[in-house]
Every structure is written in C-alpha cells, then in structure tokens.
Amino acid sequence: MVPHRSEILGLVIFGQCLQGFAAIPIYVLGVTYIYEHSAKYSAGIYLGIGELVQVLGYGLGYTTGSPNLKPTSTEDSTEGRAHNFLQRQVIWWAGFLFATSLSWISFIPLLCFPTHLPGARKLKLRREKGPLTFDKKLRYKKFGPRLKDLFHALQCLFRNPLLLCYAMCKATESLTYIGASEFLPKYLENQFLLAPSLATLLTGIILIPGGAIGNFLGGFIVCKLRMSCKNKMKFIIVTSIASLLLFILIAFIHCETVRFAGISEDYDGTGVLGNLTAPCNKHCGCESAIYASVCGRDDIEYFSACFAGCIAEKYLQNEKTYYNCSCIKEGLTNADTQGDFVDAVSGKCNTRCFKLPLFFAFFFSSIVFSTSAAIPITLVILQTVPPNLKSLSMGVTYTTLRLFGSIPGPLIFRLSASNSCIYWDINKCGDRGRCWIYNKSKMAYILLGLCK
C-alpha cells in the first residue's frame, strides 16, 4: 500500500479543479475578447496564434515533466535512495513552480487591458451592418445575472443546431488528438519495433508540431482568403475529408507480424497456441513475470531465453547471445568470434520493415488537416450566435469538448488497446497486469476506427 495515496490524489484533483477555474476565462473570455477587437478577416490569424502557443505549451509541459519518467535508481544504500527521491521531488515541483511563474507573468499585463479597446465600437457597428447569421429575435434580447436567466440563455443556445454540431466537432477533434497521444506510443513500439523512449519521442514530434501548424494554418488560410461563414463550413468539410483519407491510408501501412513461439507458432507442433510452455522448455521452470524477448536463428521470437530453452549465455560486442537452446532446431547456425554456435540473440526479431517514414508522413499530415479545422469551427460558432451570448457559447463549446473529448479520450483508447492484446502478464494470484504482446493488425484497425 502506498502511504497517503488517497490524500495525494485528492489534492491533485483539487489542484486541477482550481487550474480549470483559472484557465476557463482565458479560453472563453479571451477568445471572445480577441474576436470582438479584431477586424472581420483578421480574427482567425490571432486565434490561430493563440492555439499554436497553447499546443506548444503542452509540449513544454511534456519536456518539463519527462525527467520524472526515468526509472528509479537501483542504488542499494539508503542514502542513495533518499537522494534520488529528493531529486525527483525537486524536479517534480520545479515544473509546477515554473509554470506558475509564467502564468503570473502573463496575467499581470492582462490586468492593464481596458474593457473595450479603441476602435472596438467601429468594428461592432461594421459587423452589425453585415447579414445576420443567427435568429434575429435574439439580437437585442437581454439576460440578467440570475440563475433562471442562465438556464434561459442556455435554452436559446441549445436551440441552435449549428452550435451543437460544431461543439461536437471540436469534441471529436480533442478525442482524437488526446486519445492518440495515449495509444500512438504503444502502436509505434509494437508495429515498428521501436524502443518505448523513441516511440514516445516520435509521438511528441507528430502531435505537437502537427497540431501547432494545423491550428495556425487553419486560421491563416480562412482569413487570407476572406472566407464567409458558408465557405468556412466548406473548408471544415474538405480538411476533415482529407484527414479521414489519410487515416484510411495509414491502415495499410503496417509491418509483417513476427512469428512468436506459443502465440502464433506452436513449437514445431509440440506445443499449444496460447501457451508459452512446451515440452522443449518444460524442464526449465520458466515464468512470464518479466518479458525479455530473444530472436532465434529460426527467425522465431521467444518470450525469454528461458522459454527458448537456452542454457548458456554471454556478451559479445555489447550484445547478449544465447547457446544450446533446446527449442531452436532450425535455421542457419553462425559461429561467434570464439567459435561457439549462436542460437538466439537478445531483442525482437527484425521484420525488415522500412515503412516508418511513410507512416510518419501520413499521420503527421492527417493531424495537420484535422487540427486546421479548429479555428474555422471557433469562428463559425462566434458568427452564428448573438453578441450577448458569444462568451456563453464558447463556455458551452469547451464544456462539450471536455465532457466528450478530453475526459473519455485516454480511457477509450486504453480500453481499445487492451482489446488488441494477445498475451497478458498474469501473476500467481491470477491478477492481470500489463500487456506483453499485441496483435499488430488489430491495433492498426483500432487506430483507424477511433481516429476517424
């Protein structure tokens, strides 16, 4: 049992609630303020810059918190463990203090802005002269500060199907973006045989710059082309279709499944699929608590050297090699520098798959197209509600985004990844732990189905 676990989780949740209360005025009032104080065809560029910086902020957060993901020290001394724990605590809190300092530095200049900037009235009159894109009955309708008025205003917004439709568009975009950050590292690690650290790094390279570029380009294009509300909707449809087509192409970019003893191979007919134990390794007393795959000279992957029946090992040129493996009977035998015949080497079997650059290009492009619809969606929402309900409409949009996108996204992708698992770590008590081996084809279709 971890001491003070419930108290720590409670404080973290409470801190996240406070952070949400502090951040929502920026997302709601800040967006509305920028829109009302910028020219009709310039708002998208400013909002695009804001979204770009927000996505880069996520990247900065990952960079700041990444040192805490390193494995704990294996020093035996109590002083060494205490020093390591203190160092991790300092790094942990330094990230929060750094972010807090940046927030306060940016908050102080915001206090200096007036309620209305010079020229805001002219911009407002210019917008009012344009064609109405909302119910004219709501144009001059007043809402008071009472709770009853709030529910009445929400009722007026919920009668706008366009607002609800585009709020769900932003929610699905968030679902894809945040969910992919949970699922994509596992996908890259298993599909292209990458190390976990490299898979996580590539995920960051795909999602963070892709999201930043897409958000900025979306706002820049619709403003430079001076698109009307109707043309913005067409732009959203076109970019969404392009993103969908690229996601469909991704489903065809996967590597050949590795032959795995006990999972897809039955130990030359002596074993049973779904069982790592066979007559050739039964005498070894192997356990599946630690996954340390080896690749045999028969191009078959084994869960560990023990399950391959290996009884000897040594290091050659920083590579662990295994000898006299009773389960490996086929394949070319190569002698090492000392004249011994190598039966298996540590690590996964090389499928000789060179499709990673193609996958990277398609997935990166699909993220750019998908996120380029974000700013046009925001502009459409702001243009299709009356001026006195703009801030509330953004509040409804971000609430929908969180409830149907950010919150369920990681959970849905994690459950879906679990469905593609073909071998779990099950301890002596029968409890299921982490997944050791995934079905590559099933992972590709799950990624396609959830992202589209």
Short mmCIF file of C-alpha atoms in Angstrom, two decimals, residues 48 73 125-126 159-160 162 178 194 277 292 295 312-313 320 322 334 338 360 384:
data_model
loop_
_atom_site.label_atom_id
_atom_site.label_comp_id
_atom_site.label_asym_id
_atom_site.label_seq_id
_atom_site.Cartn_x
_atom_site.Cartn_y
_atom_site.Cartn_z
CA GLY A 48 -4.58 30.64 -34.67
CA SER A 73 17.77 4.42 -9.12
CA LEU A 125 -21.07 48.56 -35.95
CA ARG A 126 -19.39 47.15 -39.05
CA ARG A 159 -31.96 25.51 -29.99
CA ASN A 160 -29.09 26.37 -32.35
CA LEU A 162 -25.23 24.56 -35.78
CA ILE A 178 -5.63 13.39 -26.82
CA LEU A 194 10.82 0.80 -31.52
CA THR A 277 5.29 -23.68 -22.21
CA ALA A 292 12.80 -10.22 -22.24
CA CYS A 295 15.17 -13.87 -31.53
CA ALA A 312 24.19 -20.75 -21.80
CA GLU A 313 24.72 -17.05 -22.48
CA LYS A 320 23.74 -10.74 -25.29
CA TYR A 322 22.40 -17.47 -26.12
CA ASN A 334 26.54 -18.90 -37.22
CA GLN A 338 35.03 -17.61 -30.08
CA PHE A 360 5.12 9.35 -40.10
CA THR A 384 -23.71 32.17 -35.60
#
